[in-house]
C-alpha cells in the first residue's frame, strides 16, 4: 500500500450529535475512529441558541456549548478529530475509500456517515441579520421562546404545516405564508392547518423583508396575485421551506430516496453498501432532533463494531 494512504477501522464523516456520539462509542470499543468534521464543525446546533429539550441539561444549554461538550467527550476516548472535509468517496470494494479536500486518501473498513442536513433559507439579507434574533428554522427548538407572541411561518410543505401546528399551541396567532394558491403538504396536514383557528394562511404571499434591528418586529410581504405589499407584526419568523441532506458525495454509491436522504435497512443504520452506516439527519427527514441524531450515531457505531467483529477485523 502506498505510503500516503491511511488505513483506518472506522471513519466517521460529520460532526453533529450523530457523528460525535458515533465517535464516543467507536472509540470506547477500540475502533480508533477518525472523525472529519466537515465545513461546519458541530453542525446545525452551532446556529441555535438555547437547547432546552436535550435530556440531561435541566437548565438548558447553548447549542455551540453542547457541541463542544460532545467533541470533548469524543476526544477523551481517543477520537482523532480533523477539521477538514471529505470531498470524495469510492465504495466499490470491501475497503471503502475516501479523500480529504487536501487530497489525502483514506482506506476504511467501516464508514459512519453523519453529514446531517442543512435548512434551506430564503436568501434575504435581513434573514441572515436576524438569525437567532427571531429568525429560526426549527419550531420545536425555538418555539418556546415565542410563547404568547405572534409568529410567521414561511413554506407550504409538510414541514411548514407541522411547524405552524406546533406553534399554534404556543402562540396566539400563527401567520402561514404560502407563495402559491395551494400547499404542497399532505392532505391531512393541510386539513389540520386549515381547521386550526389561530393559523391564518396567507396565500400567494412572498416574503420581501424581515424587519427589526436587534429582534424581529414584523415582516414585509407581497401578494403576487394582487401585487400589494403589506406588513405583518410578528416576533418570530420560522423558515420551513425544506431541508437538504448533505449527501451529494454519496449519491453514486449509496441508495438515497427522492429527496436525497440515505436509505437504511430495517431498524439498523446499514446502507446498501456493506460496512457503510448512516446516522443522524442525513438519513432522517422525520424526527431531526439532536437526541434522535445522537441515538442513531450510537447505533451506527454499534453496527460498525458488529460488522468488524463478524468480518474478523477486530
Ligand atoms: P417540501 O419541499 O415538501 O416543501 C417546501 C415548501 O416550501 C413548498 O411549499 C415550497 O413552495 C416552499 N418554498 C420553497 N422555497 C420557497 C421560497 N423561496 N419561498 C417561499 N416558499 C418556498 O419540503 P418539506 O420540508 O416541507 O418536506 C420535505 C419532505 O419531508 C416531504 O416529502 C415531506 O412530506 C416530508 N416530511 C414529512 C413529515 C411527516 O411525515 N411528518 C414532516 C415533514 C416533512 P412550492 O410548493 O411553491 O414549491
mmCIF file of C-alpha atoms and ligand atoms in Angstrom:
data_model
loop_
_atom_site.group_PDB
_atom_site.id
_atom_site.type_symbol
_atom_site.label_atom_id
_atom_site.label_comp_id
_atom_site.label_asym_id
_atom_site.label_seq_id
_atom_site.Cartn_x
_atom_site.Cartn_y
_atom_site.Cartn_z
ATOM 1 C CA UNK A 1 0.000 0.000 0.000
ATOM 2 C CA UNK A 2 1.301 3.419 -0.917
ATOM 3 C CA UNK A 3 2.779 5.349 1.966
ATOM 4 C CA UNK A 4 0.400 8.265 1.730
ATOM 5 C CA UNK A 5 -2.697 6.105 2.133
ATOM 6 C CA UNK A 6 -4.003 5.961 5.669
ATOM 7 C CA UNK A 7 -5.737 2.784 6.801
ATOM 8 C CA UNK A 8 -8.446 3.000 9.488
ATOM 9 C CA UNK A 9 -11.008 0.684 11.016
ATOM 10 C CA UNK A 10 -13.682 3.340 11.365
ATOM 11 C CA UNK A 11 -14.029 6.642 9.545
ATOM 12 C CA UNK A 12 -16.750 8.987 10.747
ATOM 13 C CA UNK A 13 -17.821 11.735 8.372
ATOM 14 C CA UNK A 14 -19.589 14.649 10.044
ATOM 15 C CA UNK A 15 -19.575 16.294 13.445
ATOM 16 C CA UNK A 16 -23.087 16.934 14.734
ATOM 17 C CA UNK A 17 -24.660 14.958 17.582
ATOM 18 C CA UNK A 18 -24.709 11.825 15.393
ATOM 19 C CA UNK A 19 -21.031 11.930 14.410
ATOM 20 C CA UNK A 20 -19.719 12.768 17.876
ATOM 21 C CA UNK A 21 -21.881 10.109 19.522
ATOM 22 C CA UNK A 22 -20.709 7.529 16.986
ATOM 23 C CA UNK A 23 -17.159 8.614 17.867
ATOM 24 C CA UNK A 24 -17.677 8.157 21.623
ATOM 25 C CA UNK A 25 -18.984 4.615 21.100
ATOM 26 C CA UNK A 26 -16.441 3.677 18.422
ATOM 27 C CA UNK A 27 -13.526 4.988 20.485
ATOM 28 C CA UNK A 28 -14.670 3.146 23.588
ATOM 29 C CA UNK A 29 -14.912 -0.043 21.501
ATOM 30 C CA UNK A 30 -11.263 0.382 20.437
ATOM 31 C CA UNK A 31 -12.103 1.095 16.807
ATOM 32 C CA UNK A 32 -9.638 4.023 16.828
ATOM 33 C CA UNK A 33 -12.053 6.251 14.930
ATOM 34 C CA UNK A 34 -11.031 9.205 12.843
ATOM 35 C CA UNK A 35 -13.690 11.889 12.520
ATOM 36 C CA UNK A 36 -13.745 14.515 9.780
ATOM 37 C CA UNK A 37 -15.816 17.471 10.914
ATOM 38 C CA UNK A 38 -16.744 18.940 7.552
ATOM 39 C CA UNK A 39 -17.007 22.646 6.886
ATOM 40 C CA UNK A 40 -19.340 23.380 9.807
ATOM 41 C CA UNK A 41 -17.938 21.622 12.877
ATOM 42 C CA UNK A 42 -20.813 20.935 15.244
ATOM 43 C CA UNK A 43 -23.448 21.068 12.502
ATOM 44 C CA UNK A 44 -26.854 22.702 12.769
ATOM 45 C CA UNK A 45 -26.683 23.123 16.559
ATOM 46 C CA UNK A 46 -23.984 25.729 16.042
ATOM 47 C CA UNK A 47 -26.639 28.092 14.696
ATOM 48 C CA UNK A 48 -29.125 27.563 17.510
ATOM 49 C CA UNK A 49 -29.069 29.293 20.861
ATOM 50 C CA UNK A 50 -30.626 27.595 23.919
ATOM 51 C CA UNK A 51 -31.291 23.872 23.645
ATOM 52 C CA UNK A 52 -33.866 23.056 26.294
ATOM 53 C CA UNK A 53 -35.151 19.698 25.098
ATOM 54 C CA UNK A 54 -31.988 17.603 25.304
ATOM 55 C CA UNK A 55 -32.319 15.331 28.329
ATOM 56 C CA UNK A 56 -29.658 15.765 30.981
ATOM 57 C CA UNK A 57 -29.476 19.562 30.847
ATOM 58 C CA UNK A 58 -32.186 20.674 33.292
ATOM 59 C CA UNK A 59 -31.301 24.347 32.844
ATOM 60 C CA UNK A 60 -30.855 24.064 29.069
ATOM 61 C CA UNK A 61 -27.602 24.643 27.244
ATOM 62 C CA UNK A 62 -26.392 26.735 24.331
ATOM 63 C CA UNK A 63 -26.144 24.723 21.104
ATOM 64 C CA UNK A 64 -22.435 25.544 20.471
ATOM 65 C CA UNK A 65 -21.552 24.697 24.101
ATOM 66 C CA UNK A 66 -23.330 21.384 23.804
ATOM 67 C CA UNK A 67 -21.406 20.519 20.654
ATOM 68 C CA UNK A 68 -18.167 21.486 22.371
ATOM 69 C CA UNK A 69 -19.032 19.062 25.178
ATOM 70 C CA UNK A 70 -19.811 16.327 22.647
ATOM 71 C CA UNK A 71 -16.479 16.939 20.937
ATOM 72 C CA UNK A 72 -14.519 16.827 24.197
ATOM 73 C CA UNK A 73 -16.207 13.585 25.173
ATOM 74 C CA UNK A 74 -15.312 12.031 21.814
ATOM 75 C CA UNK A 75 -11.711 13.245 22.198
ATOM 76 C CA UNK A 76 -11.449 11.983 25.764
ATOM 77 C CA UNK A 77 -11.718 8.405 24.493
ATOM 78 C CA UNK A 78 -9.171 8.953 21.768
ATOM 79 C CA UNK A 79 -11.110 10.020 18.677
ATOM 80 C CA UNK A 80 -8.809 11.663 16.151
ATOM 81 C CA UNK A 81 -10.771 14.753 15.103
ATOM 82 C CA UNK A 82 -9.765 16.527 11.921
ATOM 83 C CA UNK A 83 -11.173 19.873 10.858
ATOM 84 C CA UNK A 84 -11.440 19.083 7.212
ATOM 85 C CA UNK A 85 -13.951 17.999 4.580
ATOM 86 C CA UNK A 86 -14.228 14.617 2.944
ATOM 87 C CA UNK A 87 -14.912 15.571 -0.652
ATOM 88 C CA UNK A 88 -14.988 12.258 -2.493
ATOM 89 C CA UNK A 89 -15.643 8.589 -1.740
ATOM 90 C CA UNK A 90 -15.425 5.283 -3.581
ATOM 91 C CA UNK A 91 -17.423 2.416 -2.108
ATOM 92 C CA UNK A 92 -16.674 -0.147 -4.830
ATOM 93 C CA UNK A 93 -14.970 -2.740 -2.696
ATOM 94 C CA UNK A 94 -14.845 -4.063 0.845
ATOM 95 C CA UNK A 95 -12.274 -1.369 1.633
ATOM 96 C CA UNK A 96 -14.019 1.973 1.445
ATOM 97 C CA UNK A 97 -12.022 4.838 0.043
ATOM 98 C CA UNK A 98 -12.370 8.481 0.971
ATOM 99 C CA UNK A 99 -10.433 11.590 0.004
ATOM 100 C CA UNK A 100 -9.997 14.770 2.011
ATOM 101 C CA UNK A 101 -10.158 18.242 0.494
ATOM 102 C CA UNK A 102 -6.361 18.348 0.721
ATOM 103 C CA UNK A 103 -6.198 15.185 -1.382
ATOM 104 C CA UNK A 104 -5.205 12.663 1.316
ATOM 105 C CA UNK A 105 -6.552 9.166 0.698
ATOM 106 C CA UNK A 106 -8.062 7.087 3.486
ATOM 107 C CA UNK A 107 -8.987 3.416 3.339
ATOM 108 C CA UNK A 108 -11.607 2.437 5.899
ATOM 109 C CA UNK A 109 -13.087 -0.907 6.889
ATOM 110 C CA UNK A 110 -16.216 0.865 8.061
ATOM 111 C CA UNK A 111 -17.673 4.281 7.437
ATOM 112 C CA UNK A 112 -20.233 6.105 9.530
ATOM 113 C CA UNK A 113 -21.947 8.839 7.559
ATOM 114 C CA UNK A 114 -23.275 11.622 9.774
ATOM 115 C CA UNK A 115 -23.132 14.575 7.422
ATOM 116 C CA UNK A 116 -26.506 15.964 8.519
ATOM 117 C CA UNK A 117 -28.833 18.211 6.608
ATOM 118 C CA UNK A 118 -28.965 21.929 6.079
ATOM 119 C CA UNK A 119 -32.093 24.016 6.384
ATOM 120 C CA UNK A 120 -32.922 25.909 3.232
ATOM 121 C CA UNK A 121 -33.145 29.659 3.660
ATOM 122 C CA UNK A 122 -34.952 32.328 1.668
ATOM 123 C CA UNK A 123 -31.690 34.116 0.950
ATOM 124 C CA UNK A 124 -32.709 37.554 2.249
ATOM 125 C CA UNK A 125 -30.107 39.772 3.857
ATOM 126 C CA UNK A 126 -32.455 40.541 6.755
ATOM 127 C CA UNK A 127 -32.876 36.815 7.340
ATOM 128 C CA UNK A 128 -29.125 36.499 7.957
ATOM 129 C CA UNK A 129 -29.001 39.601 10.139
ATOM 130 C CA UNK A 130 -31.822 38.419 12.399
ATOM 131 C CA UNK A 131 -30.771 34.788 12.569
ATOM 132 C CA UNK A 132 -31.325 33.573 16.154
ATOM 133 C CA UNK A 133 -32.789 37.000 16.930
ATOM 134 C CA UNK A 134 -36.265 35.897 15.931
ATOM 135 C CA UNK A 135 -35.418 34.022 12.744
ATOM 136 C CA UNK A 136 -35.280 30.257 13.133
ATOM 137 C CA UNK A 137 -35.642 27.106 11.080
ATOM 138 C CA UNK A 138 -36.849 24.927 13.944
ATOM 139 C CA UNK A 139 -40.110 25.470 15.835
ATOM 140 C CA UNK A 140 -39.514 22.535 18.168
ATOM 141 C CA UNK A 141 -36.131 24.036 19.134
ATOM 142 C CA UNK A 142 -37.085 27.694 19.411
ATOM 143 C CA UNK A 143 -40.902 27.912 19.523
ATOM 144 C CA UNK A 144 -40.926 28.020 23.297
ATOM 145 C CA UNK A 145 -39.266 31.458 23.259
ATOM 146 C CA UNK A 146 -42.264 32.879 21.383
ATOM 147 C CA UNK A 147 -44.974 31.745 23.787
ATOM 148 C CA UNK A 148 -47.769 34.306 23.839
ATOM 149 C CA UNK A 149 -46.369 36.139 20.782
ATOM 150 C CA UNK A 150 -47.444 36.302 17.134
ATOM 151 C CA UNK A 151 -45.220 34.453 14.702
ATOM 152 C CA UNK A 152 -44.981 33.727 10.988
ATOM 153 C CA UNK A 153 -44.008 30.509 9.247
ATOM 154 C CA UNK A 154 -42.963 30.502 5.614
ATOM 155 C CA UNK A 155 -43.488 27.428 3.439
ATOM 156 C CA UNK A 156 -46.277 25.236 2.158
ATOM 157 C CA UNK A 157 -44.974 21.695 2.652
ATOM 158 C CA UNK A 158 -45.366 19.197 5.490
ATOM 159 C CA UNK A 159 -42.576 20.829 7.457
ATOM 160 C CA UNK A 160 -44.267 24.237 7.351
ATOM 161 C CA UNK A 161 -47.604 22.661 8.271
ATOM 162 C CA UNK A 162 -46.005 20.824 11.181
ATOM 163 C CA UNK A 163 -44.184 23.932 12.393
ATOM 164 C CA UNK A 164 -47.345 26.029 12.160
ATOM 165 C CA UNK A 165 -49.368 23.424 14.072
ATOM 166 C CA UNK A 166 -46.678 23.147 16.752
ATOM 167 C CA UNK A 167 -46.525 26.937 17.139
ATOM 168 C CA UNK A 168 -50.332 27.256 17.193
ATOM 169 C CA UNK A 169 -50.255 25.567 20.611
ATOM 170 C CA UNK A 170 -47.871 28.190 21.988
ATOM 171 C CA UNK A 171 -48.749 31.382 20.150
ATOM 172 C CA UNK A 172 -51.990 33.345 19.917
ATOM 173 C CA UNK A 173 -51.648 33.766 16.132
ATOM 174 C CA UNK A 174 -49.579 31.998 13.522
ATOM 175 C CA UNK A 175 -49.305 33.502 10.033
ATOM 176 C CA UNK A 176 -48.508 30.856 7.441
ATOM 177 C CA UNK A 177 -47.001 32.460 4.336
ATOM 178 C CA UNK A 178 -47.595 30.289 1.248
ATOM 179 C CA UNK A 179 -46.153 31.563 -2.024
ATOM 180 C CA UNK A 180 -48.719 29.870 -4.286
ATOM 181 C CA UNK A 181 -52.504 29.430 -4.070
ATOM 182 C CA UNK A 182 -52.053 25.893 -2.808
ATOM 183 C CA UNK A 183 -49.934 23.985 -0.365
ATOM 184 C CA UNK A 184 -47.661 21.100 -1.175
ATOM 185 C CA UNK A 185 -48.285 19.471 2.214
ATOM 186 C CA UNK A 186 -50.177 16.164 2.501
ATOM 187 C CA UNK A 187 -53.971 16.414 2.548
ATOM 188 C CA UNK A 188 -54.242 15.505 6.211
ATOM 189 C CA UNK A 189 -51.716 18.137 7.274
ATOM 190 C CA UNK A 190 -53.429 20.784 5.149
ATOM 191 C CA UNK A 191 -56.750 19.885 6.702
ATOM 192 C CA UNK A 192 -55.305 20.235 10.194
ATOM 193 C CA UNK A 193 -53.798 23.603 9.343
ATOM 194 C CA UNK A 194 -56.988 24.937 7.818
ATOM 195 C CA UNK A 195 -59.052 23.727 10.776
ATOM 196 C CA UNK A 196 -56.821 25.397 13.331
ATOM 197 C CA UNK A 197 -58.435 28.693 14.219
ATOM 198 C CA UNK A 198 -55.320 30.605 15.178
ATOM 199 C CA UNK A 199 -53.434 29.766 11.976
ATOM 200 C CA UNK A 200 -54.077 32.345 9.253
ATOM 201 C CA UNK A 201 -52.954 31.165 5.828
ATOM 202 C CA UNK A 202 -51.751 33.993 3.582
ATOM 203 C CA UNK A 203 -51.957 32.603 0.052
ATOM 204 C CA UNK A 204 -49.837 33.864 -2.868
ATOM 205 C CA UNK A 205 -47.644 35.565 -0.345
ATOM 206 C CA UNK A 206 -43.920 36.108 -0.708
ATOM 207 C CA UNK A 207 -41.601 37.442 1.953
ATOM 208 C CA UNK A 208 -39.876 40.652 0.931
ATOM 209 C CA UNK A 209 -38.088 41.530 4.134
ATOM 210 C CA UNK A 210 -37.909 40.654 7.784
ATOM 211 C CA UNK A 211 -37.903 43.864 9.778
ATOM 212 C CA UNK A 212 -36.322 44.724 13.115
ATOM 213 C CA UNK A 213 -32.964 45.871 14.478
ATOM 214 C CA UNK A 214 -31.956 43.504 17.267
ATOM 215 C CA UNK A 215 -35.015 41.301 17.092
ATOM 216 C CA UNK A 216 -37.803 40.560 14.639
ATOM 217 C CA UNK A 217 -40.592 43.143 14.763
ATOM 218 C CA UNK A 218 -42.501 42.498 11.550
ATOM 219 C CA UNK A 219 -42.366 41.006 8.103
ATOM 220 C CA UNK A 220 -42.969 42.814 4.839
ATOM 221 C CA UNK A 221 -44.873 40.602 2.401
ATOM 222 C CA UNK A 222 -46.003 40.831 -1.204
ATOM 223 C CA UNK A 223 -49.151 39.296 -2.633
ATOM 224 C CA UNK A 224 -48.263 38.088 -6.116
ATOM 225 C CA UNK A 225 -51.939 37.991 -7.204
ATOM 226 C CA UNK A 226 -52.946 41.486 -6.139
ATOM 227 C CA UNK A 227 -49.426 42.968 -6.344
ATOM 228 C CA UNK A 228 -49.960 44.534 -2.945
ATOM 229 C CA UNK A 229 -47.401 44.879 -0.212
ATOM 230 C CA UNK A 230 -48.296 44.704 3.456
ATOM 231 C CA UNK A 231 -46.654 44.361 6.855
ATOM 232 C CA UNK A 232 -47.475 41.727 9.463
ATOM 233 C CA UNK A 233 -46.318 42.286 13.051
ATOM 234 C CA UNK A 234 -44.587 39.175 14.362
ATOM 235 C CA UNK A 235 -41.850 38.449 16.905
ATOM 236 C CA UNK A 236 -40.739 35.147 15.437
ATOM 237 C CA UNK A 237 -40.136 34.169 11.819
ATOM 238 C CA UNK A 238 -39.795 30.466 11.066
ATOM 239 C CA UNK A 239 -38.394 29.383 7.730
ATOM 240 C CA UNK A 240 -39.746 25.958 6.777
ATOM 241 C CA UNK A 241 -39.079 25.635 3.080
ATOM 242 C CA UNK A 242 -37.330 22.306 3.335
ATOM 243 C CA UNK A 243 -34.030 20.761 4.312
ATOM 244 C CA UNK A 244 -31.332 19.449 2.086
ATOM 245 C CA UNK A 245 -29.457 16.389 3.310
ATOM 246 C CA UNK A 246 -25.705 16.718 2.831
ATOM 247 C CA UNK A 247 -25.368 13.529 0.832
ATOM 248 C CA UNK A 248 -24.221 14.695 -2.614
ATOM 249 C CA UNK A 249 -20.841 12.943 -2.425
ATOM 250 C CA UNK A 250 -22.522 9.600 -1.697
ATOM 251 C CA UNK A 251 -25.153 9.622 -4.426
ATOM 252 C CA UNK A 252 -23.204 7.386 -6.831
ATOM 253 C CA UNK A 253 -22.650 4.741 -4.128
ATOM 254 C CA UNK A 254 -25.471 4.763 -1.630
ATOM 255 C CA UNK A 255 -29.214 4.363 -2.139
ATOM 256 C CA UNK A 256 -30.925 7.669 -1.465
ATOM 257 C CA UNK A 257 -34.630 8.474 -1.504
ATOM 258 C CA UNK A 258 -36.148 11.003 -3.919
ATOM 259 C CA UNK A 259 -35.133 13.921 -1.726
ATOM 260 C CA UNK A 260 -31.571 12.746 -1.107
ATOM 261 C CA UNK A 261 -31.925 11.122 2.325
ATOM 262 C CA UNK A 262 -29.903 7.934 2.814
ATOM 263 C CA UNK A 263 -31.997 4.778 2.939
ATOM 264 C CA UNK A 264 -31.114 2.459 5.832
ATOM 265 C CA UNK A 265 -32.215 -1.129 6.316
ATOM 266 C CA UNK A 266 -34.903 -2.039 8.839
ATOM 267 C CA UNK A 267 -34.108 -0.928 12.342
ATOM 268 C CA UNK A 268 -30.379 -0.689 11.626
ATOM 269 C CA UNK A 269 -28.140 2.051 10.255
ATOM 270 C CA UNK A 270 -26.897 -0.250 7.468
ATOM 271 C CA UNK A 271 -26.906 1.242 3.969
ATOM 272 C CA UNK A 272 -26.933 -0.772 0.748
ATOM 273 C CA UNK A 273 -23.100 -0.979 0.961
ATOM 274 C CA UNK A 274 -21.610 -3.455 3.432
ATOM 275 C CA UNK A 275 -19.698 -1.686 6.165
ATOM 276 C CA UNK A 276 -21.192 1.736 5.419
ATOM 277 C CA UNK A 277 -23.623 3.029 8.028
ATOM 278 C CA UNK A 278 -25.687 6.192 8.131
ATOM 279 C CA UNK A 279 -26.885 8.179 11.119
ATOM 280 C CA UNK A 280 -28.460 11.494 12.031
ATOM 281 C CA UNK A 281 -30.278 13.886 9.735
ATOM 282 C CA UNK A 282 -28.550 12.553 6.614
ATOM 283 C CA UNK A 283 -30.928 9.581 6.921
ATOM 284 C CA UNK A 284 -33.828 11.106 8.889
ATOM 285 C CA UNK A 285 -36.321 13.554 7.438
ATOM 286 C CA UNK A 286 -38.929 12.925 10.098
ATOM 287 C CA UNK A 287 -37.592 13.453 13.639
ATOM 288 C CA UNK A 288 -34.496 15.641 13.053
ATOM 289 C CA UNK A 289 -33.745 16.175 16.735
ATOM 290 C CA UNK A 290 -30.334 16.311 18.405
ATOM 291 C CA UNK A 291 -31.339 13.480 20.703
ATOM 292 C CA UNK A 292 -32.552 11.228 17.880
ATOM 293 C CA UNK A 293 -29.429 12.012 15.850
ATOM 294 C CA UNK A 294 -27.261 11.068 18.828
ATOM 295 C CA UNK A 295 -29.254 7.851 19.195
ATOM 296 C CA UNK A 296 -28.645 6.806 15.600
ATOM 297 C CA UNK A 297 -24.970 7.773 15.919
ATOM 298 C CA UNK A 298 -24.711 5.289 18.779
ATOM 299 C CA UNK A 299 -26.495 2.672 16.645
ATOM 300 C CA UNK A 300 -24.121 3.237 13.719
ATOM 301 C CA UNK A 301 -21.039 2.714 15.902
ATOM 302 C CA UNK A 302 -22.528 -0.463 17.377
ATOM 303 C CA UNK A 303 -23.419 -1.685 13.861
ATOM 304 C CA UNK A 304 -19.856 -0.912 12.693
ATOM 305 C CA UNK A 305 -18.359 -2.771 15.648
ATOM 306 C CA UNK A 306 -20.557 -5.811 14.994
ATOM 307 C CA UNK A 307 -19.602 -5.764 11.310
ATOM 308 C CA UNK A 308 -15.873 -5.598 12.108
ATOM 309 C CA UNK A 309 -16.246 -8.491 14.546
ATOM 310 C CA UNK A 310 -18.176 -10.618 12.034
ATOM 311 C CA UNK A 311 -15.521 -9.990 9.382
ATOM 312 C CA UNK A 312 -12.772 -10.923 11.824
ATOM 313 C CA UNK A 313 -11.157 -7.488 11.528
ATOM 314 C CA UNK A 314 -11.240 -6.872 15.286
HETATM 315 P P1 LIG B 1 -41.069 20.463 0.625
HETATM 316 O O1 LIG B 1 -40.037 20.531 -0.435
HETATM 317 O O2 LIG B 1 -42.103 19.398 0.561
HETATM 318 O O3 LIG B 1 -41.867 21.848 0.667
HETATM 319 C C1 LIG B 1 -41.192 23.052 0.651
HETATM 320 C C2 LIG B 1 -42.234 24.153 0.674
HETATM 321 O O4 LIG B 1 -41.567 25.386 0.791
HETATM 322 C C3 LIG B 1 -43.081 24.199 -0.581
HETATM 323 O O5 LIG B 1 -44.399 24.563 -0.249
HETATM 324 C C4 LIG B 1 -42.418 25.293 -1.387
HETATM 325 O O6 LIG B 1 -43.297 26.003 -2.219
HETATM 326 C C5 LIG B 1 -41.964 26.222 -0.289
HETATM 327 N N1 LIG B 1 -40.828 27.017 -0.711
HETATM 328 C C6 LIG B 1 -39.665 26.600 -1.246
HETATM 329 N N2 LIG B 1 -38.842 27.643 -1.483
HETATM 330 C C7 LIG B 1 -39.530 28.748 -1.082
HETATM 331 C C8 LIG B 1 -39.226 30.113 -1.065
HETATM 332 N N3 LIG B 1 -38.041 30.586 -1.505
HETATM 333 N N4 LIG B 1 -40.161 30.971 -0.592
HETATM 334 C C9 LIG B 1 -41.341 30.511 -0.130
HETATM 335 N N5 LIG B 1 -41.703 29.227 -0.124
HETATM 336 C C10 LIG B 1 -40.783 28.344 -0.583
HETATM 337 O O7 LIG B 1 -40.234 20.446 1.997
HETATM 338 P P2 LIG B 1 -40.669 19.933 3.426
HETATM 339 O O8 LIG B 1 -39.528 20.177 4.331
HETATM 340 O O9 LIG B 1 -41.963 20.515 3.816
HETATM 341 O O10 LIG B 1 -40.829 18.375 3.260
HETATM 342 C C11 LIG B 1 -39.753 17.582 2.759
HETATM 343 C C12 LIG B 1 -40.184 16.116 2.742
HETATM 344 O O11 LIG B 1 -40.279 15.625 4.071
HETATM 345 C C13 LIG B 1 -41.558 15.917 2.102
HETATM 346 O O12 LIG B 1 -41.549 14.701 1.407
HETATM 347 C C14 LIG B 1 -42.466 15.831 3.284
HETATM 348 O O13 LIG B 1 -43.644 15.103 3.011
HETATM 349 C C15 LIG B 1 -41.575 15.134 4.309
HETATM 350 N N6 LIG B 1 -41.991 15.476 5.659
HETATM 351 C C16 LIG B 1 -42.775 14.611 6.305
HETATM 352 C C17 LIG B 1 -43.225 14.879 7.566
HETATM 353 C C18 LIG B 1 -44.081 13.890 8.236
HETATM 354 O O14 LIG B 1 -44.393 12.886 7.617
HETATM 355 N N7 LIG B 1 -44.460 14.099 9.466
HETATM 356 C C19 LIG B 1 -42.866 16.127 8.274
HETATM 357 C C20 LIG B 1 -42.039 16.992 7.479
HETATM 358 C C21 LIG B 1 -41.638 16.659 6.231
HETATM 359 P P3 LIG B 1 -43.820 25.399 -3.615
HETATM 360 O O15 LIG B 1 -44.801 24.344 -3.248
HETATM 361 O O16 LIG B 1 -44.396 26.575 -4.284
HETATM 362 O O17 LIG B 1 -42.599 24.861 -4.322
#
